[in-house]
PDB file of C-alpha atoms in Angstrom:
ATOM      1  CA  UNK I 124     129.871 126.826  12.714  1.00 51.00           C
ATOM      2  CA  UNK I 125     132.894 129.018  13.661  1.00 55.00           C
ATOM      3  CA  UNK I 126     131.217 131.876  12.170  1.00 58.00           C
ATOM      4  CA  UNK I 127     128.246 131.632  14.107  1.00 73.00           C
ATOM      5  CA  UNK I 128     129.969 131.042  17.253  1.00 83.00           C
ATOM      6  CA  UNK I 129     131.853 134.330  17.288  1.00 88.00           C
ATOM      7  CA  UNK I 130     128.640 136.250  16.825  1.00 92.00           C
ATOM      8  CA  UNK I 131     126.841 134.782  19.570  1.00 94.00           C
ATOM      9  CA  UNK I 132     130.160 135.448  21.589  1.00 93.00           C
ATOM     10  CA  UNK I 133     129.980 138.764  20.572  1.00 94.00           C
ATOM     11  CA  UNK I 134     126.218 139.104  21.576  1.00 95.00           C
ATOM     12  CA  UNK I 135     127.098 137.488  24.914  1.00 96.00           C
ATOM     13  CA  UNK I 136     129.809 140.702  25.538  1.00 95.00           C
ATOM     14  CA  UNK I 137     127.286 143.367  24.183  1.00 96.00           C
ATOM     15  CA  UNK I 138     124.162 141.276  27.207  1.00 97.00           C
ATOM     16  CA  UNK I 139     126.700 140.788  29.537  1.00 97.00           C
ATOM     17  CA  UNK I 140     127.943 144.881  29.201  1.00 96.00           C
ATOM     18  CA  UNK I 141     123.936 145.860  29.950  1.00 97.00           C
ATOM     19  CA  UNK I 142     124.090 143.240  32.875  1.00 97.00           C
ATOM     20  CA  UNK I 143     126.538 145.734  34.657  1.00 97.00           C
ATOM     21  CA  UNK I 144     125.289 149.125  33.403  1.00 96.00           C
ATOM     22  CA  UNK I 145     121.905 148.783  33.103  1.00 97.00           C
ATOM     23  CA  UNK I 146     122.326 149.004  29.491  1.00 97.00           C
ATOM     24  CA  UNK I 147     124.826 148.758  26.785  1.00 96.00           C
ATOM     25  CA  UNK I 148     124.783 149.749  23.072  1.00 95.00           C
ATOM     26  CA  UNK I 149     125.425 146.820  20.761  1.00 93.00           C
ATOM     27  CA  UNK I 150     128.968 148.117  19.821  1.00 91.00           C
ATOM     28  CA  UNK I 151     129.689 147.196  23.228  1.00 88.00           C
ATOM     29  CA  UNK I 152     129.988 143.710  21.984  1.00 78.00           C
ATOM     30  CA  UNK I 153     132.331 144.264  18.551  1.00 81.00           C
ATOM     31  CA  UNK I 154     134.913 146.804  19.940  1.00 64.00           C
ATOM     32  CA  UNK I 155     137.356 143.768  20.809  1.00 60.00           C
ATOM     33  CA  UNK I 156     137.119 142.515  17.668  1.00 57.00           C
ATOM     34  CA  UNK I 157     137.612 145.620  15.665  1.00 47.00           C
ATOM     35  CA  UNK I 158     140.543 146.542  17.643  1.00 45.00           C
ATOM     36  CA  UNK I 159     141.719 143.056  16.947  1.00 48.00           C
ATOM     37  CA  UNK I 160     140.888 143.809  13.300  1.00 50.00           C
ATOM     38  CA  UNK I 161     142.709 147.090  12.876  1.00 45.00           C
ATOM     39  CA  UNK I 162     145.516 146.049  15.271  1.00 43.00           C
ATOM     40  CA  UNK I 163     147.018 144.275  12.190  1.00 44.00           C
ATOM     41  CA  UNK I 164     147.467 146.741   9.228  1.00 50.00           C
ATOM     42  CA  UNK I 165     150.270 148.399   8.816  1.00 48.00           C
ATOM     43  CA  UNK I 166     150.579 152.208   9.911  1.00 47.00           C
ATOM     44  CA  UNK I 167     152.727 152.978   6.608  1.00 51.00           C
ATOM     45  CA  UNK I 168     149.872 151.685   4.486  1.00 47.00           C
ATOM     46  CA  UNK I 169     146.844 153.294   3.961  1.00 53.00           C
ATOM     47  CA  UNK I 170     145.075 150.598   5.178  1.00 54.00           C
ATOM     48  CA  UNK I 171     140.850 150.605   5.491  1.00 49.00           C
ATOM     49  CA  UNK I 172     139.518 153.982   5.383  1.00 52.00           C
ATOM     50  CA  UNK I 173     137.091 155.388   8.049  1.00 48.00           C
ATOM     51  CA  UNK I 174     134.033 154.745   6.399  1.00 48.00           C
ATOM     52  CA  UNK I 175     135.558 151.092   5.637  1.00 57.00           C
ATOM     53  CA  UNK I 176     136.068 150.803   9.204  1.00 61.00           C
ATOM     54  CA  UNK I 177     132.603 151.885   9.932  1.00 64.00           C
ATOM     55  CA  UNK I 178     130.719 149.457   7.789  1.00 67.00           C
ATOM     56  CA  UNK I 179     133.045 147.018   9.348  1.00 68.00           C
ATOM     57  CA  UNK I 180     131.608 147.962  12.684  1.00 73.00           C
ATOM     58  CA  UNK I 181     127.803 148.341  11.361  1.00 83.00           C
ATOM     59  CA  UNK I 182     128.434 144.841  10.163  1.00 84.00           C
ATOM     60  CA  UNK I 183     129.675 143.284  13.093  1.00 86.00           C
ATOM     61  CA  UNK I 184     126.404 145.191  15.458  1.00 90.00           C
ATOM     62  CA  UNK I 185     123.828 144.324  12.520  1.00 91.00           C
ATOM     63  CA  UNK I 186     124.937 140.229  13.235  1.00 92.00           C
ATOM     64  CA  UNK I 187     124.559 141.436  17.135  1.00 94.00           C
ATOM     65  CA  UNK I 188     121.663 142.663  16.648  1.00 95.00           C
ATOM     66  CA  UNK I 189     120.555 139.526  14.139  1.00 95.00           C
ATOM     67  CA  UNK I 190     121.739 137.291  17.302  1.00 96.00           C
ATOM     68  CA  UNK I 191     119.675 139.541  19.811  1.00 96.00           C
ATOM     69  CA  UNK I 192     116.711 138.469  17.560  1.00 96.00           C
ATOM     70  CA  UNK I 193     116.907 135.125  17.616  1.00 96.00           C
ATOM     71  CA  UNK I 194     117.172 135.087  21.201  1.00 97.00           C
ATOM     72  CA  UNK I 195     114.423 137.144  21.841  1.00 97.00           C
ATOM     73  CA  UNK I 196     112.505 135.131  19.260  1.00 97.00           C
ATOM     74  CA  UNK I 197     113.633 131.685  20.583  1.00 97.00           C
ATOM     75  CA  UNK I 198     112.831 132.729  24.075  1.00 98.00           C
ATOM     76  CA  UNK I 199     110.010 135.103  24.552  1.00 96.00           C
ATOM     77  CA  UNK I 200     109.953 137.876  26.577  1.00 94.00           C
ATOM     78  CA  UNK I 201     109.852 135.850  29.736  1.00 95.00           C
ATOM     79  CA  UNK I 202     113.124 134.212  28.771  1.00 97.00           C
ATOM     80  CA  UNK I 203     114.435 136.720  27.001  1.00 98.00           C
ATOM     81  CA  UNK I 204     115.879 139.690  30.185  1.00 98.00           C
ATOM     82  CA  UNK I 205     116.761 142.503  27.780  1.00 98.00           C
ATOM     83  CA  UNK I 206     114.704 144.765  26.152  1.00 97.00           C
ATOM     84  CA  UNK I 207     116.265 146.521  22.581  1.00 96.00           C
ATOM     85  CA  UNK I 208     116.354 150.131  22.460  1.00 96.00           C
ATOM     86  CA  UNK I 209     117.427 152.257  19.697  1.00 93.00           C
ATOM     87  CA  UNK I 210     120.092 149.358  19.078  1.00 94.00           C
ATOM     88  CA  UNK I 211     120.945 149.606  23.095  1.00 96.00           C
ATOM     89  CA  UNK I 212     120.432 146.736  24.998  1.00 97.00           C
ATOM     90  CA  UNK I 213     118.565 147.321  28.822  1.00 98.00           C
ATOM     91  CA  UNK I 214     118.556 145.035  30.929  1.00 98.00           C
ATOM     92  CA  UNK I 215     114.698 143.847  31.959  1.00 97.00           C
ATOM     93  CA  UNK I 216     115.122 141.206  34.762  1.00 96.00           C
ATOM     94  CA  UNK I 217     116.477 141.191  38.178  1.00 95.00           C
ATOM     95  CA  UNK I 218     119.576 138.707  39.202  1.00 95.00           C
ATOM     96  CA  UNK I 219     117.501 135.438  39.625  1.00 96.00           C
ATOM     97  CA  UNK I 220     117.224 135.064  36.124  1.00 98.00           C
ATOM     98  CA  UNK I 221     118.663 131.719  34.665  1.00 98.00           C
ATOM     99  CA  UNK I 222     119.623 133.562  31.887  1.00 98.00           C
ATOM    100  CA  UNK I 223     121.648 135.932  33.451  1.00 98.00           C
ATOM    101  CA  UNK I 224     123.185 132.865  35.519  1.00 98.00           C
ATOM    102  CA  UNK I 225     124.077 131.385  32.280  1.00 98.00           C
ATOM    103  CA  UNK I 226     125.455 134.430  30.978  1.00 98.00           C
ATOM    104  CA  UNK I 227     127.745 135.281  33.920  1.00 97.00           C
ATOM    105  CA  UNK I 228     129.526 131.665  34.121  1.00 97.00           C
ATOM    106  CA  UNK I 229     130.394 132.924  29.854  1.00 96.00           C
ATOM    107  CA  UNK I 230     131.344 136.120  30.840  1.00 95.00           C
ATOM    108  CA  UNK I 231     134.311 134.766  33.701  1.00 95.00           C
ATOM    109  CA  UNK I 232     137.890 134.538  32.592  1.00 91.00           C
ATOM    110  CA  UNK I 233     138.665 131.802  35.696  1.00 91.00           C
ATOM    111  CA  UNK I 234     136.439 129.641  37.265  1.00 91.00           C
ATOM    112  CA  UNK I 235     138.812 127.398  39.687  1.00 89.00           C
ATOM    113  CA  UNK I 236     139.566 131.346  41.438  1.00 91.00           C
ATOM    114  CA  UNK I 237     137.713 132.202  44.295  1.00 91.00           C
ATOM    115  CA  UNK I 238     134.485 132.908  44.718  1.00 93.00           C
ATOM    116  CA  UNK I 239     134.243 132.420  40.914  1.00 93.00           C
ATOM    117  CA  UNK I 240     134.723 128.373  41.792  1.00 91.00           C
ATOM    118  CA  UNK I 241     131.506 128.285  42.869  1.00 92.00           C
ATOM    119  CA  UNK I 242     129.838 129.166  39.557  1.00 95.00           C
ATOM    120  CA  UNK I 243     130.569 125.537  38.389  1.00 94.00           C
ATOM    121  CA  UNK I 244     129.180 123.625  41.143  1.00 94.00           C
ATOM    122  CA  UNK I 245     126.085 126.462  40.566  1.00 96.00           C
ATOM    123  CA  UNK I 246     125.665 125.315  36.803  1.00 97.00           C
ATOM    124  CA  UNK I 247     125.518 121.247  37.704  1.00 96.00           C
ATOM    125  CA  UNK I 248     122.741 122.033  40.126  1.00 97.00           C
ATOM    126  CA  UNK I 249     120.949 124.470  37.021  1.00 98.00           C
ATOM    127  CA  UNK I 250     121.523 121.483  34.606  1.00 98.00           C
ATOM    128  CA  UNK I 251     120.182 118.750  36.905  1.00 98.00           C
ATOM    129  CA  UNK I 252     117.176 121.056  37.603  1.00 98.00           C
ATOM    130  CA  UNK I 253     116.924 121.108  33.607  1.00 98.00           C
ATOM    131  CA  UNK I 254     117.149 117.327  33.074  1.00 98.00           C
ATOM    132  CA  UNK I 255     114.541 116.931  35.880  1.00 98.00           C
ATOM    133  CA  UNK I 256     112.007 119.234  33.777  1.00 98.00           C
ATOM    134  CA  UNK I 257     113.040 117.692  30.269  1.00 98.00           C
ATOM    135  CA  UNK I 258     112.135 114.186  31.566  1.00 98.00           C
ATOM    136  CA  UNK I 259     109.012 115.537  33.243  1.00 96.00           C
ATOM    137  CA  UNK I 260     107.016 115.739  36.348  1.00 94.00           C
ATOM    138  CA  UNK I 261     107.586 112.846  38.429  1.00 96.00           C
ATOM    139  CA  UNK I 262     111.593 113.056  37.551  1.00 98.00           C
ATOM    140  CA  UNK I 263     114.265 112.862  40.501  1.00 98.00           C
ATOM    141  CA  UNK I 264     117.580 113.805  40.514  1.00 97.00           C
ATOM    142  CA  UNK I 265     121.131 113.430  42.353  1.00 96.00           C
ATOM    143  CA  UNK I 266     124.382 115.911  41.493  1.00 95.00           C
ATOM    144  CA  UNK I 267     126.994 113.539  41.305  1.00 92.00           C
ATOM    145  CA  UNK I 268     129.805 115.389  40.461  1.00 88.00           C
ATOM    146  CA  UNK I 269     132.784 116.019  42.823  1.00 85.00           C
ATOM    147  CA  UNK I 270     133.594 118.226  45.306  1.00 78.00           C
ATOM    148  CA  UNK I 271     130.292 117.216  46.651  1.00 72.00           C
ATOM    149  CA  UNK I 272     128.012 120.433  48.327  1.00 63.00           C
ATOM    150  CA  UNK I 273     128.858 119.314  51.935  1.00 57.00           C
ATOM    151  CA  UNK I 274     131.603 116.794  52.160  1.00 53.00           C
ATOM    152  CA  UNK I 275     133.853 118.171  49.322  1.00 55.00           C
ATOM    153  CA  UNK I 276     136.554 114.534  50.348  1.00 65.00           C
ATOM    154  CA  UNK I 277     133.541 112.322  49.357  1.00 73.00           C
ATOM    155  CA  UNK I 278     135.137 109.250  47.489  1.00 86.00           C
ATOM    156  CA  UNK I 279     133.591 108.021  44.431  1.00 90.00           C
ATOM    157  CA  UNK I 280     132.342 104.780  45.423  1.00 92.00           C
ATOM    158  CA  UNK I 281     130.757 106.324  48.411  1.00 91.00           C
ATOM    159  CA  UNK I 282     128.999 109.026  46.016  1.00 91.00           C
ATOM    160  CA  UNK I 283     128.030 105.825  43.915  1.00 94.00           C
ATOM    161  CA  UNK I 284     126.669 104.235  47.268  1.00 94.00           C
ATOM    162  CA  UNK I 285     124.750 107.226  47.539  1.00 93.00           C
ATOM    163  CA  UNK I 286     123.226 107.263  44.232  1.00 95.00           C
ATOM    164  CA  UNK I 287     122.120 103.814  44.122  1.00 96.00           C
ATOM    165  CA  UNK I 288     120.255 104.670  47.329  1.00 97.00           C
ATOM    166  CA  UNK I 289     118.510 107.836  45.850  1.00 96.00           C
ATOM    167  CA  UNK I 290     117.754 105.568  42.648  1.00 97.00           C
ATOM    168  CA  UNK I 291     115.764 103.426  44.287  1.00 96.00           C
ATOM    169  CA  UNK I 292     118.465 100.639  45.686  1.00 97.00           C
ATOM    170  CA  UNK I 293     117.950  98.230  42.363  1.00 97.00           C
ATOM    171  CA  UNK I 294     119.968  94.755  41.982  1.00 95.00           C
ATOM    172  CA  UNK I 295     122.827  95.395  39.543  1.00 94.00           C
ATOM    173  CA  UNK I 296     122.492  98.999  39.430  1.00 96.00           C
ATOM    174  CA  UNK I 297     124.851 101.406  40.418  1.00 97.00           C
ATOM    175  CA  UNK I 298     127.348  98.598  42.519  1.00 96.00           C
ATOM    176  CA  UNK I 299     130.632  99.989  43.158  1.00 95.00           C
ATOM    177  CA  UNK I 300     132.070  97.076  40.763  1.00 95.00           C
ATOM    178  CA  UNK I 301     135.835  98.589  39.737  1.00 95.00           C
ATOM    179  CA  UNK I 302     137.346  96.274  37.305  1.00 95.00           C
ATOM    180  CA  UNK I 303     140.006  93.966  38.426  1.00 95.00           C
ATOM    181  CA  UNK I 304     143.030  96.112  36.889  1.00 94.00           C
ATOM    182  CA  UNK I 305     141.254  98.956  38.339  1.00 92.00           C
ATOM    183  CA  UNK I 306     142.382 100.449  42.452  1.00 91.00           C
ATOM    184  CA  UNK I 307     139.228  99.021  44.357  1.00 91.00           C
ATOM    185  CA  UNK I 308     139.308 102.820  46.352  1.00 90.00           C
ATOM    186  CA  UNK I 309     140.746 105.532  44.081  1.00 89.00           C
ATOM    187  CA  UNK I 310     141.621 108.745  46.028  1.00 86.00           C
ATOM    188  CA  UNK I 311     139.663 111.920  44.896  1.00 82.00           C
ATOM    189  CA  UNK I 312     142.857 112.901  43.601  1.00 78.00           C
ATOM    190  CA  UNK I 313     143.153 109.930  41.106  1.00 78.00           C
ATOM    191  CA  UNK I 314     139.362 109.391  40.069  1.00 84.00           C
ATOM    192  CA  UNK I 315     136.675 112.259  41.516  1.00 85.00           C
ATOM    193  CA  UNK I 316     133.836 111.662  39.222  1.00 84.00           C
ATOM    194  CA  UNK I 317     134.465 109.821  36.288  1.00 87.00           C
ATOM    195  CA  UNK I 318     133.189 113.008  34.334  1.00 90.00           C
ATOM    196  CA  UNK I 319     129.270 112.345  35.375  1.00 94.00           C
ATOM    197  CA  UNK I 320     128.404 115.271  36.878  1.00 95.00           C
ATOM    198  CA  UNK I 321     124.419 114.863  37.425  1.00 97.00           C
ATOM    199  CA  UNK I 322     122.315 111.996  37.502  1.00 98.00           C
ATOM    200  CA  UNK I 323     118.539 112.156  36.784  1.00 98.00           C
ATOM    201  CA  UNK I 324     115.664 109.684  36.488  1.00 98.00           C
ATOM    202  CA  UNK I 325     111.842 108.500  36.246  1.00 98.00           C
ATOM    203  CA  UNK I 326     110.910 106.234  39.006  1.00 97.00           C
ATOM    204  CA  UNK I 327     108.280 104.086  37.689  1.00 97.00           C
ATOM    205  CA  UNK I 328     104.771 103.938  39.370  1.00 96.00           C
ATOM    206  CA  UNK I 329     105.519 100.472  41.296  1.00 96.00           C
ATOM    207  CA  UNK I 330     109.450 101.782  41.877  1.00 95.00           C
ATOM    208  CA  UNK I 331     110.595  98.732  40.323  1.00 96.00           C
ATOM    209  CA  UNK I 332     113.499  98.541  38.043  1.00 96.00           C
ATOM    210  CA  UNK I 333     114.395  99.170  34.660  1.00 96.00           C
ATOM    211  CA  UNK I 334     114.080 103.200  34.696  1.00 97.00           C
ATOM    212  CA  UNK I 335     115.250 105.889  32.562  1.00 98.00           C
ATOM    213  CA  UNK I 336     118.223 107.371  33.672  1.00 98.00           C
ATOM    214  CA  UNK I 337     119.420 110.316  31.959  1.00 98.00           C
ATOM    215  CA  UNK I 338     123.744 111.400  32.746  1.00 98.00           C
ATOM    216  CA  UNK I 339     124.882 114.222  32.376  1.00 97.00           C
ATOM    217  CA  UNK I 340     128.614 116.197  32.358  1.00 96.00           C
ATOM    218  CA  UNK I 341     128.427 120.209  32.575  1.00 96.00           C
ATOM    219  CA  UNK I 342     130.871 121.854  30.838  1.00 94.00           C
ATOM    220  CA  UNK I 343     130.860 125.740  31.702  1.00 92.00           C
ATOM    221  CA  UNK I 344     134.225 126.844  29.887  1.00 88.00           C
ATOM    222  CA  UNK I 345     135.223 127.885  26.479  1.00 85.00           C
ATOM    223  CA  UNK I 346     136.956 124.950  26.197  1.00 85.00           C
ATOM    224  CA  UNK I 347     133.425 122.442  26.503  1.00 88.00           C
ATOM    225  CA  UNK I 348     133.929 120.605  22.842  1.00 86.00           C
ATOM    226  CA  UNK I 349     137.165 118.866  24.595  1.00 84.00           C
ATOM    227  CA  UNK I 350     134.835 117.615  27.574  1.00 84.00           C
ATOM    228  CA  UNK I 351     132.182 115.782  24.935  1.00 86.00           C
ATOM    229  CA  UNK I 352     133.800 112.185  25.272  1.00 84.00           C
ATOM    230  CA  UNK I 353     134.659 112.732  29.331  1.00 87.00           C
ATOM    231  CA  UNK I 354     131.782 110.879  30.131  1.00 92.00           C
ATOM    232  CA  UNK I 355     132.064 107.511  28.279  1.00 92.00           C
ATOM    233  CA  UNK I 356     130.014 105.052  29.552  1.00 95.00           C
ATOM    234  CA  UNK I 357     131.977 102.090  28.510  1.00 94.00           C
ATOM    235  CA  UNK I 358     134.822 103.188  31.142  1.00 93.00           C
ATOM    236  CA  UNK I 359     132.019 104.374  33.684  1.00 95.00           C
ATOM    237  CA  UNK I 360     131.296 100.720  33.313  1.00 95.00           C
ATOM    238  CA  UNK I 361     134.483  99.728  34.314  1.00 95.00           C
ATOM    239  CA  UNK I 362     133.988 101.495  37.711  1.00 95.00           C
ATOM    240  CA  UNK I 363     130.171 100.241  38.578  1.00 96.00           C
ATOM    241  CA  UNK I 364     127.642  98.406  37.425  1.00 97.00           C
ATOM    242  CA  UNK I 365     125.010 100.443  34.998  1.00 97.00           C
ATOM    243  CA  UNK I 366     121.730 100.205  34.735  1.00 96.00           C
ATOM    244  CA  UNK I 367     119.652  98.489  31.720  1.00 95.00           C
ATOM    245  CA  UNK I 368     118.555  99.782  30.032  1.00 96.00           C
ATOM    246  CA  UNK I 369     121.657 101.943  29.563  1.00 96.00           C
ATOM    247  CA  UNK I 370     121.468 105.902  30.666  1.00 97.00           C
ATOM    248  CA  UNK I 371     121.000 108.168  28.143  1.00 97.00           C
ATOM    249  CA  UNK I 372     124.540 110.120  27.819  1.00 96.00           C
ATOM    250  CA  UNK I 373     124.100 114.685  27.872  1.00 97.00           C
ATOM    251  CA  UNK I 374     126.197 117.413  27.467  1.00 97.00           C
ATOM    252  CA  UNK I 375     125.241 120.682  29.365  1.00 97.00           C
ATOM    253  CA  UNK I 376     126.565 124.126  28.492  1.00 97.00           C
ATOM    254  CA  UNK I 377     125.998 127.637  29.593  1.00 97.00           C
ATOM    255  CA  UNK I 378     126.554 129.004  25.932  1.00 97.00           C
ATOM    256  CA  UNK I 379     123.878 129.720  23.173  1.00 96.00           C
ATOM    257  CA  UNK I 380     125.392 127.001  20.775  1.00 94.00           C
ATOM    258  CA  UNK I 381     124.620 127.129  17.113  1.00 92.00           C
ATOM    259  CA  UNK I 382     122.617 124.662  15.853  1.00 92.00           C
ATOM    260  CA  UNK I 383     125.551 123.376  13.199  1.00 91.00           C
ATOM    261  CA  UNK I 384     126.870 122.954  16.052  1.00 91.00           C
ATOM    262  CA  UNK I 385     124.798 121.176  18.489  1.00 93.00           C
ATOM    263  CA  UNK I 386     124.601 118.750  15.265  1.00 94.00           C
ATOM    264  CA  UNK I 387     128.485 118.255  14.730  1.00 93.00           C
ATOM    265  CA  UNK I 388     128.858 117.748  18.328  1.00 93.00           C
ATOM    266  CA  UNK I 389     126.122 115.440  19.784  1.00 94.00           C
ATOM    267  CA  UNK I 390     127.227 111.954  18.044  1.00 93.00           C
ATOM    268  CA  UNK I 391     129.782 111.871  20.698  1.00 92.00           C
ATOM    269  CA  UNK I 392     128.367 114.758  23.592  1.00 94.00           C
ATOM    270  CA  UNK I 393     124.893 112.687  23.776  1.00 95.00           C
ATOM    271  CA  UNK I 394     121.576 114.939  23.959  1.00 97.00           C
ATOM    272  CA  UNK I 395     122.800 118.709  23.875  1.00 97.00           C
ATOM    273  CA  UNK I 396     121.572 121.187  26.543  1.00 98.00           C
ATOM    274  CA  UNK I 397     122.714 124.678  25.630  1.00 97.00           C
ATOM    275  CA  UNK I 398     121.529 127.925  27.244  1.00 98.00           C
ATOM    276  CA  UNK I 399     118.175 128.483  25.271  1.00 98.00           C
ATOM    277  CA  UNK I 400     117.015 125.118  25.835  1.00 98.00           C
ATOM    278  CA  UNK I 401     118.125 125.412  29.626  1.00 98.00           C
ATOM    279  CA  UNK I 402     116.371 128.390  30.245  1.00 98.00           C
ATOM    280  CA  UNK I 403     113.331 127.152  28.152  1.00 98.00           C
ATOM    281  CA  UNK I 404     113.069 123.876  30.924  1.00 98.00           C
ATOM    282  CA  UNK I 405     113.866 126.106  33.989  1.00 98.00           C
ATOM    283  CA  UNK I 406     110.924 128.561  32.971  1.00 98.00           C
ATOM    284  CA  UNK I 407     108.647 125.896  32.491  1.00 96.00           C
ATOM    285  CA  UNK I 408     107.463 124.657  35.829  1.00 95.00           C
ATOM    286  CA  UNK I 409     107.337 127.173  38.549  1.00 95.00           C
ATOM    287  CA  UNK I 410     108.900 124.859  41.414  1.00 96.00           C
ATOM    288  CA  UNK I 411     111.660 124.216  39.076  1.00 97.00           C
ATOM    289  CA  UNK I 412     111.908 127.896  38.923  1.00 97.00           C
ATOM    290  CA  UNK I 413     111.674 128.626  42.304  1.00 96.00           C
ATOM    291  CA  UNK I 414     114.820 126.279  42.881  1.00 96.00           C
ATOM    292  CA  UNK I 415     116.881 127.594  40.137  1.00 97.00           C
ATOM    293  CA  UNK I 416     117.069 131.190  41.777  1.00 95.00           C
ATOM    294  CA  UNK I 417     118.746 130.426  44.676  1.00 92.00           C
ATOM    295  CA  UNK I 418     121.691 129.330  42.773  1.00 95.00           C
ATOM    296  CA  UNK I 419     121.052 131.703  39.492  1.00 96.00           C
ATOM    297  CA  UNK I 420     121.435 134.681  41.756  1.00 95.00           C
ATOM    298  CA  UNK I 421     124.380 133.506  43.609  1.00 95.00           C
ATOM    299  CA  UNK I 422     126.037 132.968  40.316  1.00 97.00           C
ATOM    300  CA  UNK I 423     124.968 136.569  38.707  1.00 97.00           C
ATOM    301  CA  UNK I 424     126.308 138.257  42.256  1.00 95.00           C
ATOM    302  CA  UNK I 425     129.534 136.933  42.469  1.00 95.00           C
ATOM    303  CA  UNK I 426     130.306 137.341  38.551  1.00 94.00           C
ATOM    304  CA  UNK I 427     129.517 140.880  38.341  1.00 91.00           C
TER     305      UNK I 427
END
């Protein structure tokens, strides 16, 4: 899994060096590992020749260029934005691409720094636009998470107020119902969102009860495997009263995620949203798509 994972990190640098050049050779995505490589032998030694250097390199840009395939396989060329020339990667899609939107949150070393803050709140309104098209047509939505868009103080149980009133205002689902060893108002500062970032659902034709609700926590950094078991829905219960049948638990992230991986991880992550199956569902309906450029551009623009 860790194998794969560093060449699709590596592809990311090579996409991400196009992004801001126009285009980018595929070497552009190995020189900080060969550096990192050769950084370690010892100058009295003879160490790996040139040529063994250079098959090292050729190595590292033929599993770019391996990744770079599967994308463009996985995705199509209206999902895929690069084009591959002569091993150079050009960039074939203006800024409103989800791709690229995905790609940019990878490519940021902080996102709690300003602007680059907003990238977050960007992704949870990408992945509840996904969950909307994976459950279909007639699927609504809520983000949940905290700082909300406008009112960035809200308290939980007032988002949760909210959300029961978007959901369709159902007995038993969705109360504000905090366990008696539990503070009956937690400040933002104690409890903002219990790790549920978006909620989405199916209303049923006669808006009655009873609907599929899907949850979902976005995790844009590096560090996503450690977010998997944030949103447990046994202690979500212990704030407010679920719905039955009980919502279906996801994990979105902005990174192309091995499959190995998206396997290891989803026992306790839920269903698995990575960035090919994002960009899949936002390329699918065109109203969906429509939506997801006003925040995929925002994200690409302030990350370049």
């Amino acid at each position: 899994r860790h194998h794969y994972e560093m060449e699709y990190t590596n592809a990311d640098q090579a996409e991400w060096s196009a992004v801001l050049r126009g285009s980018a050779h595929v070497s552009h995505g190995t020189q900080d590992e060969m550096m990192s490589e050769f950084a370690l032998e010892d100058s009295d030694t003879p160490g790996a020749t040139y040529m063994g250097r250079e098959s090292a390199d050729e190595a590292l840009q033929g599993a770019v260029l391996e990744v770079v395939a599967e994308r463009m396989t996985l995705l199509g060329t209206k999902g895929y934005p690069f084009k591959l020339e002569n091993n150079s990667l050009v960039l074939a899609a203006e800024d409103d691409h989800p791709y690229l939107a995905l790609l940019a949150i990878c490519s940021l070393t902080s996102l709690s720094a300003k602007p680059f803050n907003q990238a977050p709140v960007g992704f949870e309104y990408l992945s509840l636009l996904a969950a909307r098209a994976y459950l279909g047509p007639n699927a609504q939505g809520w983000r949940f998470g905290w700082p909300s868009a406008n009112q960035s103080n809200l308290l939980i149980q007032d988002a949760a107020a909210t959300l029961k009133l978007r959901a369709g205002s159902h007995q038993g689902e969705w109360d504000w119902n905090p366990s008696p060893i539990l503070p009956a108002s937690p400040t933002t500062k104690s409890l903002k969102d219990a790790g549920m970032d978006i909620v989405a659902w199916v209303p049923w034709a006669d808006r009655g009860p009873a609907q599929l609700h899907l949850v979902g926590q976005c995790a844009c950094g590096a560090d996503w495997k450690f977010k998997t078991l944030e949103l447990h829905l046994p202690l979500l219960a212990q704030w407010m009263r679920l719905p039955n049948p009980p919502p279906v638990r996801a994990l979105f992230t902005p990174r192309h995620t091995p499959l190995p991986t998206i396997s290891y991880e989803a026992p306790q992550a839920g269903l698995m949203f990575d960035r090919i199956r994002m960009v899949k569902l936002l390329l699918s309906d065109s109203k969906i798509t429509r939506t997801a450029k006003r925040f995929t551009r925002k994200i690409v623009t302030i990350s370049r």
